[in-house]
Coordinates of C-alpha atoms and ligand atoms in Angstrom, one line a residue:
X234 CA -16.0 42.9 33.7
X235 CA -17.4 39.7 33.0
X236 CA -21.3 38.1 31.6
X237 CA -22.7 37.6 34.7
X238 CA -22.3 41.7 35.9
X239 CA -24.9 42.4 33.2
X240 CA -28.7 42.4 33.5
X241 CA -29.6 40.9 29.7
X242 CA -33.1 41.7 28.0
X243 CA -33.9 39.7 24.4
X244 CA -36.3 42.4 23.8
X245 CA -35.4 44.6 21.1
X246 CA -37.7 47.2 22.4
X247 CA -36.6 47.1 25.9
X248 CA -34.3 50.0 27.8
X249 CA -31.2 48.9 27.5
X250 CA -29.0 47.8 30.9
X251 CA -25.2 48.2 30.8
X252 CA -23.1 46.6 33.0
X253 CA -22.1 48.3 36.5
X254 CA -18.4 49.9 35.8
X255 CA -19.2 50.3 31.8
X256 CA -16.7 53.0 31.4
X257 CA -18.7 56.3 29.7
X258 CA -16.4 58.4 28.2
X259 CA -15.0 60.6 25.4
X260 CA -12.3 60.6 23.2
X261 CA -9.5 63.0 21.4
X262 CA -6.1 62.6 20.1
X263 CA -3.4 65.0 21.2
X264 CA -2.5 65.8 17.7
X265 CA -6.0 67.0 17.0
X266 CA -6.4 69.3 20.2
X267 CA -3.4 70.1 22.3
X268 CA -2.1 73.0 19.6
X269 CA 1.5 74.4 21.2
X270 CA 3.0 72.6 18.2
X271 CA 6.2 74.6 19.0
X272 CA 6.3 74.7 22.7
X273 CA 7.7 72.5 25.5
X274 CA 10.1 71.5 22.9
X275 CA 8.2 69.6 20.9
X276 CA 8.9 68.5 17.4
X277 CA 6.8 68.1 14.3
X278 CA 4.7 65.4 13.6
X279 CA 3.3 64.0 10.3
X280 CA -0.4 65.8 11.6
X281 CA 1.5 69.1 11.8
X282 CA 2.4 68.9 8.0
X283 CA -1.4 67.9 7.2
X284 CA -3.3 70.7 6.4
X285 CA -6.7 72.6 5.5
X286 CA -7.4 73.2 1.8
X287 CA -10.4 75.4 1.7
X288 CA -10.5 75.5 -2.2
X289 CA -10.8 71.5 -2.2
X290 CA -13.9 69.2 -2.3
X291 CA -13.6 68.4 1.6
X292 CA -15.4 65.0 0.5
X293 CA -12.3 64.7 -2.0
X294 CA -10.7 62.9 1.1
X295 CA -7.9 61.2 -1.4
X296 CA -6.7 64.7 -2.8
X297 CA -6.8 66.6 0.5
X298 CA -4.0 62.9 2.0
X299 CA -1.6 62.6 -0.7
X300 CA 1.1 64.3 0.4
X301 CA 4.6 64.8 -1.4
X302 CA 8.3 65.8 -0.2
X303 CA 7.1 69.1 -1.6
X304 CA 4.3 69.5 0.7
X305 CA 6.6 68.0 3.3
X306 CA 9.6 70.4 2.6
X307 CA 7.1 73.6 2.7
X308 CA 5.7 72.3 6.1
X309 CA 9.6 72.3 7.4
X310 CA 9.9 76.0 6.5
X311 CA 6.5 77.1 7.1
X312 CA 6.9 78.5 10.8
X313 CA 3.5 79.6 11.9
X314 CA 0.0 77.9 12.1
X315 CA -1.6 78.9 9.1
X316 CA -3.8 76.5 6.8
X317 CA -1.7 73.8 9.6
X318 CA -4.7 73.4 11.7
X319 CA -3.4 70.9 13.6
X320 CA -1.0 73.0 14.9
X321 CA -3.7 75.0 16.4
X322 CA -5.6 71.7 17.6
X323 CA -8.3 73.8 20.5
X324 CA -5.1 75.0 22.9
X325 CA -6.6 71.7 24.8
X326 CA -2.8 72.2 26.2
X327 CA -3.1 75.6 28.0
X328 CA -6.6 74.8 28.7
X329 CA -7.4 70.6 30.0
X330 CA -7.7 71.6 33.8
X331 CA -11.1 73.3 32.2
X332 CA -11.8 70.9 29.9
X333 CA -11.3 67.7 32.4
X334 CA -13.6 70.4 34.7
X335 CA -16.2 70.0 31.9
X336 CA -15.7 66.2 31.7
X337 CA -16.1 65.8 35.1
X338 CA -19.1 67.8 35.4
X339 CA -20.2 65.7 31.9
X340 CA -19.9 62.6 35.0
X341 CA -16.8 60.6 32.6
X342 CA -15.6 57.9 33.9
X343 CA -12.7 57.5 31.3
X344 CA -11.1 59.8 28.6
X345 CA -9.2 58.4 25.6
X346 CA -5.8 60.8 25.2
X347 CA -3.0 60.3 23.3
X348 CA 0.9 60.9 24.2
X349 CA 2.4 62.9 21.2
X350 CA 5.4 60.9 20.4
X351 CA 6.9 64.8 19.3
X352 CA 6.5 65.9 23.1
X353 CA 8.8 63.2 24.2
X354 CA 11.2 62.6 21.2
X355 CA 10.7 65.3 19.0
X356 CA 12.7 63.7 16.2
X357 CA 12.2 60.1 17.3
X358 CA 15.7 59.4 17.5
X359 CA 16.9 61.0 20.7
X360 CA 18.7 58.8 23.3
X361 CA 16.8 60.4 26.1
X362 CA 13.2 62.0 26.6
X363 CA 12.3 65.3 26.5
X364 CA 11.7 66.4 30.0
X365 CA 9.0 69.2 29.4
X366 CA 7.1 66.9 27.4
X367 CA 7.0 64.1 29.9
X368 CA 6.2 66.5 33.0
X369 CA 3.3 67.2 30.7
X370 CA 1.3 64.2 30.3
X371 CA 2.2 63.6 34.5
X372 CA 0.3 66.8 34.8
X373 CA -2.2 65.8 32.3
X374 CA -2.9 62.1 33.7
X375 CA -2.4 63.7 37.4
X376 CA -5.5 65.8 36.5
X377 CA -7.3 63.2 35.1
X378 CA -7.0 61.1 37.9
X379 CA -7.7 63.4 40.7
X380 CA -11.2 64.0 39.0
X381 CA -12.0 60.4 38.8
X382 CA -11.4 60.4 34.9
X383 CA -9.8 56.9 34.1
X384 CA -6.9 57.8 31.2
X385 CA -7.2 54.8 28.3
X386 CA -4.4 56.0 26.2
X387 CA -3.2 56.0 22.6
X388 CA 0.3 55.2 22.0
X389 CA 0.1 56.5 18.1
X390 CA -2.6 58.1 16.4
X391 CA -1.7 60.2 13.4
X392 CA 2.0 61.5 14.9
X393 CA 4.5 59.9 14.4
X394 CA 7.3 62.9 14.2
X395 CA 7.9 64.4 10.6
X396 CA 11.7 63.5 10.7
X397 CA 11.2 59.8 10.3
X398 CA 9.7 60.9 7.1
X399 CA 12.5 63.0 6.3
X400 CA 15.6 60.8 8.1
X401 CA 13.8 57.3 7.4
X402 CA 10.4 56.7 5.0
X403 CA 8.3 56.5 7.8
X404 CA 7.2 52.9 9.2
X405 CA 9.0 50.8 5.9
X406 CA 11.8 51.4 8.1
X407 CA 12.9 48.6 9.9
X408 CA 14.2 50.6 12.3
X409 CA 10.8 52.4 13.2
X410 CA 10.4 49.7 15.9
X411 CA 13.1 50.1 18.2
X412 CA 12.3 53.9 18.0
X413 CA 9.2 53.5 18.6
X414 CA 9.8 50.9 21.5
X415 CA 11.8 53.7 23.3
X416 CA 8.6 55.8 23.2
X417 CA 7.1 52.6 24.5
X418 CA 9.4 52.2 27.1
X419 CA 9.1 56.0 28.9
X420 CA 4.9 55.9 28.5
X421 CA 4.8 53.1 30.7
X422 CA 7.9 53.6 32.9
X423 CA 6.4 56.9 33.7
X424 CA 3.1 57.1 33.2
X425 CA 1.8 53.3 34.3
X426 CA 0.5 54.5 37.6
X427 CA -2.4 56.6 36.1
X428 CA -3.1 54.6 33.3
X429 CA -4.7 51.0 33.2
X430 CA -5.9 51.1 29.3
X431 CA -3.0 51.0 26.3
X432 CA -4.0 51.2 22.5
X433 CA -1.1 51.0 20.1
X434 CA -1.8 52.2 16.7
X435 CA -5.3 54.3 16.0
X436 CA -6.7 52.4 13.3
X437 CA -4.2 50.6 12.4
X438 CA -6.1 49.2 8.9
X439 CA -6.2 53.1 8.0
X440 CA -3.1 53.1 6.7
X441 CA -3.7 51.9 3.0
X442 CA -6.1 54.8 3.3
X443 CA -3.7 57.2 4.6
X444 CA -0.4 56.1 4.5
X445 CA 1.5 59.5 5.3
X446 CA -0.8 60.0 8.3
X447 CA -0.8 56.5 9.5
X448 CA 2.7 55.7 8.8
X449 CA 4.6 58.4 7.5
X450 CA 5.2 57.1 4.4
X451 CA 5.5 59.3 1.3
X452 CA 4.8 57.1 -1.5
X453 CA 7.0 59.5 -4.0
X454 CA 10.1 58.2 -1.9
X455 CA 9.8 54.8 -3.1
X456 CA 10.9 55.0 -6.4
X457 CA 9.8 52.2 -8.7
X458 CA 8.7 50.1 -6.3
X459 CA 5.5 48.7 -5.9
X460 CA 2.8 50.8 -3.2
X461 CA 1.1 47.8 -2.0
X462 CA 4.6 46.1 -1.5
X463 CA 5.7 49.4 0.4
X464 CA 2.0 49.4 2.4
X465 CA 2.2 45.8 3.9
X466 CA 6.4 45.9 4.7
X467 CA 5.4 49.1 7.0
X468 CA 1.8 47.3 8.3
X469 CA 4.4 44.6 9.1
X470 CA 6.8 46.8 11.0
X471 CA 3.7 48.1 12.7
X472 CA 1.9 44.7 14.2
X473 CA 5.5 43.6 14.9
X474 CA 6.0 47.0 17.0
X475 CA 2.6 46.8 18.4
X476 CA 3.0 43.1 19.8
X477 CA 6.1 44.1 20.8
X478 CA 4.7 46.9 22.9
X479 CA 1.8 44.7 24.6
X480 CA 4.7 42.6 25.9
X481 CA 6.6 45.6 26.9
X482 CA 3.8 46.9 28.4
X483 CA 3.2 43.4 30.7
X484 CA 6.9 43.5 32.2
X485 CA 6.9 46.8 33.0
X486 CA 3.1 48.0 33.9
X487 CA 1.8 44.2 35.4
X488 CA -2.2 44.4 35.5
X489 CA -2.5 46.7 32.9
X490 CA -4.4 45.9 29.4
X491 CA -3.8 46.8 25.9
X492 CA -6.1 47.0 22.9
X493 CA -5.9 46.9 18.8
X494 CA -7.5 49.6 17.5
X495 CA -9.6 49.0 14.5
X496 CA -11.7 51.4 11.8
X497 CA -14.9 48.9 11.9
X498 CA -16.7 49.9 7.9
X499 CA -18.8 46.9 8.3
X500 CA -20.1 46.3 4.6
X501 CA -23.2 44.5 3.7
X502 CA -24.1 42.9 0.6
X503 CA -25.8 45.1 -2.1
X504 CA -28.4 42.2 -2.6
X505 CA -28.5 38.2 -1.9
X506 CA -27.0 37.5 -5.2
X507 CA -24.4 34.9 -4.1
X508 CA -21.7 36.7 -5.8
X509 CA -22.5 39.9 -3.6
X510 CA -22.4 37.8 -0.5
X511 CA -19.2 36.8 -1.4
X512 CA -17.8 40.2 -2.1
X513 CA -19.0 41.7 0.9
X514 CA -17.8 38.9 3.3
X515 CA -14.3 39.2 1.7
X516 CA -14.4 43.4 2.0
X517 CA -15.6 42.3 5.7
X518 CA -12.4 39.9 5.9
X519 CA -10.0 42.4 4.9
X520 CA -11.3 44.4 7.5
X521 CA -11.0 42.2 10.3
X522 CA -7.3 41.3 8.9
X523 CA -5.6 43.6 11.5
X524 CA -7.3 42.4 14.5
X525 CA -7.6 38.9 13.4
X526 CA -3.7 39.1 13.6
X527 CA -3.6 41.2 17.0
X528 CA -6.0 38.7 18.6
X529 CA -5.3 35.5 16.8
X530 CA -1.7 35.8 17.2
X531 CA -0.7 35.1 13.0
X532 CA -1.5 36.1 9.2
X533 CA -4.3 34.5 8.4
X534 CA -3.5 32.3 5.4
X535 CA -6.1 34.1 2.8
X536 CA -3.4 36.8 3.3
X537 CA -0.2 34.7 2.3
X538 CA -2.0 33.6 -0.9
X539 CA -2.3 36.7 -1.7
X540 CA 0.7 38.1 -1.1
X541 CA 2.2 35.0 -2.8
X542 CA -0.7 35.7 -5.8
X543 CA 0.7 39.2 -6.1
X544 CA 4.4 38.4 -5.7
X545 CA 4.6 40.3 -2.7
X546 CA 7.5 40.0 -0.9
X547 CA 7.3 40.8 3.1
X548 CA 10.4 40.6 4.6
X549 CA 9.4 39.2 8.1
X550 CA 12.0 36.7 10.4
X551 CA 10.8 33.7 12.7
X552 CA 11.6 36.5 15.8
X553 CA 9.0 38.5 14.0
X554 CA 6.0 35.6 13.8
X555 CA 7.2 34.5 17.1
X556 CA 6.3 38.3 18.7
X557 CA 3.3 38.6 16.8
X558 CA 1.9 34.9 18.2
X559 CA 3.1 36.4 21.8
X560 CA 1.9 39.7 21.7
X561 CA -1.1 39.4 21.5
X562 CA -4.3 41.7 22.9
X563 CA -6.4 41.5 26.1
X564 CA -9.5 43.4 24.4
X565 CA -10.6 44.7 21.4
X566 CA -11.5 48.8 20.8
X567 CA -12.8 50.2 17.3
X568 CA -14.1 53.5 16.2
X569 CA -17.6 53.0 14.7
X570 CA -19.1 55.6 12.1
X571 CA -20.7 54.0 9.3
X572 CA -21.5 50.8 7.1
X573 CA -21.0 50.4 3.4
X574 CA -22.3 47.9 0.6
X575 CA -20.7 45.9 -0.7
X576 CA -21.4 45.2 -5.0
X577 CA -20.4 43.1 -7.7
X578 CA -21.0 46.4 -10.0
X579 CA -21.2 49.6 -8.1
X580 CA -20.4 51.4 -11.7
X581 CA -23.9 52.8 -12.0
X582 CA -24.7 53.5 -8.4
X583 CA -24.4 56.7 -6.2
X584 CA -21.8 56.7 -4.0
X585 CA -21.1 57.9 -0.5
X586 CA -17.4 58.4 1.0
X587 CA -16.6 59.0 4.7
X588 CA -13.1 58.5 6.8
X589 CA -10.9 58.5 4.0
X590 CA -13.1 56.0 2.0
X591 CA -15.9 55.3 0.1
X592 CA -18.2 53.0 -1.5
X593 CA -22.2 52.4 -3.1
X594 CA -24.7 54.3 -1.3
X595 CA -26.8 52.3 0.8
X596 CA -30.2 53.7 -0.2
X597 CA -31.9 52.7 3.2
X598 CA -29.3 54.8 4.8
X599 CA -29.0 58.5 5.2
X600 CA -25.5 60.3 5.6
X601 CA -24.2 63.4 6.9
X602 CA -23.1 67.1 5.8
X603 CA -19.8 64.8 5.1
X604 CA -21.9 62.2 3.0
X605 CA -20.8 59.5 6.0
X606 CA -23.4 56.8 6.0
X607 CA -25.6 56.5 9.4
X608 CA -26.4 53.8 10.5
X609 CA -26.9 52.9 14.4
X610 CA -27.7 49.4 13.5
X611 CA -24.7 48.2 12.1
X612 CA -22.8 49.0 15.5
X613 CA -24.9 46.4 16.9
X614 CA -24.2 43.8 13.7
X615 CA -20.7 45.0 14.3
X616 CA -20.8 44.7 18.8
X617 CA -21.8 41.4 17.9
X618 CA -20.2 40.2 15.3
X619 CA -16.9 41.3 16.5
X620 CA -17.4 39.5 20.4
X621 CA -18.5 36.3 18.0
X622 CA -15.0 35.9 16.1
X623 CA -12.8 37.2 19.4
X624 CA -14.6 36.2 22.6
X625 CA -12.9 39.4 24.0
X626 CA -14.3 42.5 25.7
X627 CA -14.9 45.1 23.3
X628 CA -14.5 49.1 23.7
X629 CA -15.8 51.4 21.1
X630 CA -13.6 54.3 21.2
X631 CA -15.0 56.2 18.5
X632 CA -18.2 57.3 17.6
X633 CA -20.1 60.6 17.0
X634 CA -21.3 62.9 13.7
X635 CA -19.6 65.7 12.5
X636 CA -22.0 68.8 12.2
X637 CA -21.6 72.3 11.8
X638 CA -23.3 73.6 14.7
X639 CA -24.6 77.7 15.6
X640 CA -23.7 79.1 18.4
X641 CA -27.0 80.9 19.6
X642 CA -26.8 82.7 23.0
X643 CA -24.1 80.8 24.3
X644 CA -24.8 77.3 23.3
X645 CA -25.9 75.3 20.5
X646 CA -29.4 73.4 19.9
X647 CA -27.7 70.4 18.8
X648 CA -30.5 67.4 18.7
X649 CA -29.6 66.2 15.6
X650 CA -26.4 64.6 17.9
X651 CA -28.8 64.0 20.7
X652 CA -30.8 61.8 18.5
X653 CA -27.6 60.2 16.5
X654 CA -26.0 58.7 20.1
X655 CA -29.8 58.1 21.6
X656 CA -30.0 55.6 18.5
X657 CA -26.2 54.5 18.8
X658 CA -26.3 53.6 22.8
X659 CA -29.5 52.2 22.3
X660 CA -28.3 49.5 20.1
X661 CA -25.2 49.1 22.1
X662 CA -27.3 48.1 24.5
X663 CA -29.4 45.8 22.7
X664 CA -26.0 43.9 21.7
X665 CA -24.8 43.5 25.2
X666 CA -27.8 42.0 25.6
X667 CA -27.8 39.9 22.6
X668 CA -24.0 38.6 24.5
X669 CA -21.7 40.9 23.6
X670 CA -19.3 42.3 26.2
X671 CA -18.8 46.0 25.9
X672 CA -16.4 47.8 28.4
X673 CA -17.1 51.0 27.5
X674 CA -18.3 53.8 25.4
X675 CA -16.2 57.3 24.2
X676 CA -17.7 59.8 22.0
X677 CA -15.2 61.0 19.5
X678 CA -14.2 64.4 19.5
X679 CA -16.4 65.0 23.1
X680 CA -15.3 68.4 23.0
X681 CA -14.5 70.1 19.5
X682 CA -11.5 69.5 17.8
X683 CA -9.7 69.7 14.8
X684 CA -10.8 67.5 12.2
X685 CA -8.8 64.5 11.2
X686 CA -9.4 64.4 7.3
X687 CA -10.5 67.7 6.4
X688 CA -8.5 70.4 9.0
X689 CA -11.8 72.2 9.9
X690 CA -13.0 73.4 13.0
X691 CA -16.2 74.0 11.9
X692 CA -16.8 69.9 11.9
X693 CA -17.7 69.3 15.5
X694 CA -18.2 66.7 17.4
X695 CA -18.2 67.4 20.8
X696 CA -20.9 68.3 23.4
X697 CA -19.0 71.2 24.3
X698 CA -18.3 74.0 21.5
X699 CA -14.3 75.8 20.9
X700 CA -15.4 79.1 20.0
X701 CA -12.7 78.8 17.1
X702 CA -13.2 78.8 12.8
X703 CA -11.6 77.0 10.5
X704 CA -8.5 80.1 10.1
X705 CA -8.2 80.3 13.7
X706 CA -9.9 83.2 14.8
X707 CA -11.8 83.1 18.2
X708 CA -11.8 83.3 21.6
X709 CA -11.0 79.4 22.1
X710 CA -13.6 79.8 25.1
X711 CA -15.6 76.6 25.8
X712 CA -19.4 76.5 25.7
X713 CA -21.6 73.5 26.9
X714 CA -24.3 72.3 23.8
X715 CA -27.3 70.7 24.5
X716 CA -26.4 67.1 24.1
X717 CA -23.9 68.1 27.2
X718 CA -27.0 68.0 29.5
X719 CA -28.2 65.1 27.9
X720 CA -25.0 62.8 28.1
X721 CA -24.4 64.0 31.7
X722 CA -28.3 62.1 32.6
X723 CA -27.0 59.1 29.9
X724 CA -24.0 58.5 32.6
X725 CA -25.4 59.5 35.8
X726 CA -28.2 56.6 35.2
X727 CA -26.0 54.3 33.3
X728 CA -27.8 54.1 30.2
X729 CA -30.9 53.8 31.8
X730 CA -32.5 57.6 30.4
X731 CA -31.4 58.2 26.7
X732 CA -34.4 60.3 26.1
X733 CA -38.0 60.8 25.0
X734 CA -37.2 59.7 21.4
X735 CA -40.4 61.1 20.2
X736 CA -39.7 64.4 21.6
X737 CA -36.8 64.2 19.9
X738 CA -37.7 63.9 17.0
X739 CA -40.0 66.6 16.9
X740 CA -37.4 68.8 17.8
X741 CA -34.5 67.6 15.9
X742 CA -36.3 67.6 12.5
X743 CA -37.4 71.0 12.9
X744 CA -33.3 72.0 13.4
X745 CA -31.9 69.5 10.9
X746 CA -33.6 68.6 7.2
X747 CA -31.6 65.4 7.1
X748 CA -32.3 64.2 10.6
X749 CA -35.9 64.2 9.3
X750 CA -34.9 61.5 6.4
X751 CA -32.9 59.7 8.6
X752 CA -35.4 59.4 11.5
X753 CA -37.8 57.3 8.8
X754 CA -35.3 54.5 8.7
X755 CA -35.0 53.4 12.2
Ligands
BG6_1082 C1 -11.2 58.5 13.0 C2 -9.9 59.0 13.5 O1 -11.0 57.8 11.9 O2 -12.2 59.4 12.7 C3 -9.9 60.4 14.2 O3 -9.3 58.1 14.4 C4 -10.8 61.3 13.4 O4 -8.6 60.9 14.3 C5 -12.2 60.7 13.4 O5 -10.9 62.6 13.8 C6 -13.3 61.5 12.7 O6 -12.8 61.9 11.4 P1 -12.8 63.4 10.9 O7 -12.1 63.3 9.7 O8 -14.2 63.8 10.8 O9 -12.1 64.1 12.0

């Protein structure tokens, strides 16, 4: 896709025009919706240890992630679902021939999966795949294909398998490359013919957030030593892995593309004191530090200071710096949800938290039921800001609001979402035509799934509804919401309808009190 396919407008009040090809979308991760956590021979994975804690704050995101060798040891022995949700996912493995049905109907023109690393090695340290779990994802992609649904495909998000936490700790391991390079290997020996799009690691920067999740490490394991020295030897492992894998990836699927995968928190300053500025733009810096290195090719050198400020030792060889500098990306995806602000003294201030991390309330914001801070706007600061520093094609591969939506004769009123992506593709649009290049778009969570930080099913996403609760009772039967209707006429006239935003309003504040707050700021 290049500049001149797209029709640009400066107005900011204009419809806005997406390029011919943008690739409309949604977006899961196997861990959170295939279930069959025990069948095909699949092992566990760190998500299938993670689990829901009804009695817990669910905005006490830090509680509900640290996990122990305790909690690890009871996972082992626990043998069921339970208060393991993600074992459960929404049975998307019994039931994706429907759900790709849905898709189809929904007019996708891509769908962001992942390949559970369990289904293939279920310990991670086979020789040789598993052959039920690779004639899965054949018949998975297969599917895809045949209904015109382009796969863009997540290498890890979230699963690494459980006995690396157990056998190794997790992604400090050295070794956790060449395992994972195996994995590598198979994904694109068998599946390159379906599958154009690669991401390696789901926000990658997530794990100082959640390091069990993100890299299986359990921080009791480590003794004495240092947590930040522990987090950045494993982030290493990781970009080493993932550059490796882009060059993997070249010999052995030519043509195809990968992408970094980036949580974008842009943060703004609190006010114009200098000393603000300054705090925000570094928070902004130590966001962009994982795809600065997956573009750029090397640490930036704020980073070695630091390290060298905090006498942190990474242990990293010329071979290492060398892959890094070769493997570098061909575009640039990131999950979009909210902004934060960025303070000099945020002691006094209310505070909002969201994805595993929080921050000073922005108080021209509003949030939602989870307290994550809306704001459409910043995806356009963010669209172009992030085409700005990389001058590569961008994909936002996450995107949405968590609700908890009623089913009501067989589908839910949801306009509260309506009106959330009407605002978020408008200003998508307004920063491809402010210059940035956007390949495509992919709702998170486009048809309900288990939720990622909290276990629940009752925080949806999707435009279709899993008739399943949070202890897994229900039928599992699939239901199209309202925003299904309204995405389908978003695709079929590429971007061109998103709505009568009026109407919309009218109708989602009378379903949602904090849609109504919200609307007054945009
Ligand atoms: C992203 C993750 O950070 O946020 C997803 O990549 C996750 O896995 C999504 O599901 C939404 O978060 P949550 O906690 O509401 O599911």
């Amino acid at each position: 896709m290049t500049e001149s396919t797209m029709t640009a407008s400066t107005s900011t009040c204009a419809r806005p025009v997406f390029p011919s090809g943008f690739l409309w979308g949604g977006a899961l991760a196997a861990n959170q919706c295939e279930g069959a956590w025990n069948i095909g021979g699949k092992g566990l994975s760190v998500a299938d240890a993670t689990t829901h804690k009804p009695d817990l704050d669910p905005t006490d995101y830090q509680a509900a992630h640290s996990i122990t060798t305790a909690d690890i040891e009871a996972a082992i022995a626990y043998e069921g679902t339970g208060i393991y949700a993600k074992r459960r996912g929404n049975d998307f493995y019994h039931r994706y021939l429907e759900d790709l049905d849905l898709m189809q109907e929904m007019g996708f023109k891509t769908l962001r999966v992942s390949i559970q690393w369990t289904r293939l090695f279920p310990t991670g340290q086979e020789q040789e795949p598993n052959p039920e779990g690779v004639a899965f994802y054949h018949r998975l992609f297969r599917a895809m294909v045949e209904r015109g649904i382009e796969p863009l495909v997540t290498l890890h998000h979230y699963e690494q398998p459980l006995a690396l936490s157990v056998h190794r700790r997790g992604w400090y391991d050295r070794e956790m490359i060449d395992l994972f390079l195996r994995f590598c290997r198979v994904c694109f020996t068998e599946y390159s013919t379906y599958v154009r799009y690669w991401l390696t690691f789901n926000e990658i920067d997530s794990i100082f957030r959640h390091p069990f999740t993100t890299a299986g490490i359990v921080l009791d394991q480590f003794g004495s030593l240092d947590g930040e020295q522990v987090i950045y030897q494993a982030l290493h492992h990781q970009l080493v892995a993932a550059a490796q894998a882009a060059i993997l990836m070249r010999e052995l699927a030519p043509g195809a593309q990968m992408g970094c995968m980036l949580t974008r928190t842009l943060h703004y300053p609190m006010t114009c004191h200098p000393e603000d500025c300054l705090i925000a733009q570094r928070t902004n810096r130590e966001n962009y530090l994982y795809s600065d290195v997956q573009v750029l090719g090397e640490y930036p050198r704020w980073l070695l200071n630091e390290w060298e400020r905090k006498g942190i030792s990474v242990q990293m060889g010329q071979a290492d710096l060398d892959a890094i500098r070769a493997g570098t990306v061909d575009f640039v995806s990131f999950s979009y949800y909210m902004s934060m602000v960025s303070t000099r003294d945020d002691t006094a201030m209310p505070k909002v938290s969201g994805n595993l991390t929080s921050g000073a309330k922005n108080p021209y914001l509003e949030v939602t039921e989870w307290n994550w801070q809306i704001d459409p706007q910043g995806l356009r600061f963010s669209l172009i800001d992030l085409y700005d520093r990389y001058r590569l094609p961008l994909f936002i591969v996450e995107n949405g609001v968590g609700a908890k939506d009623q089913l009501v004769d067989g589908t839910v009123q949801d306009q509260y979402r309506i009106e959330y992506f009407r605002q978020h593709i408008s200003q998508i649009g307004l920063a491809i035509a402010e210059g940035a290049v956007v390949m495509g778009y992919t709702p998170w969570g486009c048809i309900d799934i288990v939720s990622m930080s909290t276990c629940q099913m009752s925080k949806r996403y999707g435009f279709v509804y899993v008739d399943a609760d949070d202890a897994g009772g229900g039928s599992y039967d699939r239901f199209r919401k309202r925003s299904f209707s309204w995405y389908q006429r978003v695709i079929a006239t590429n971007g061109a309808e998103l709505g009568d935003l009026d109407q919309l309003h009218a109708v989602a504040v009378s379903r949602h009190p904090a849609m109504e707050r919200m609307q007054s700021t945009w």
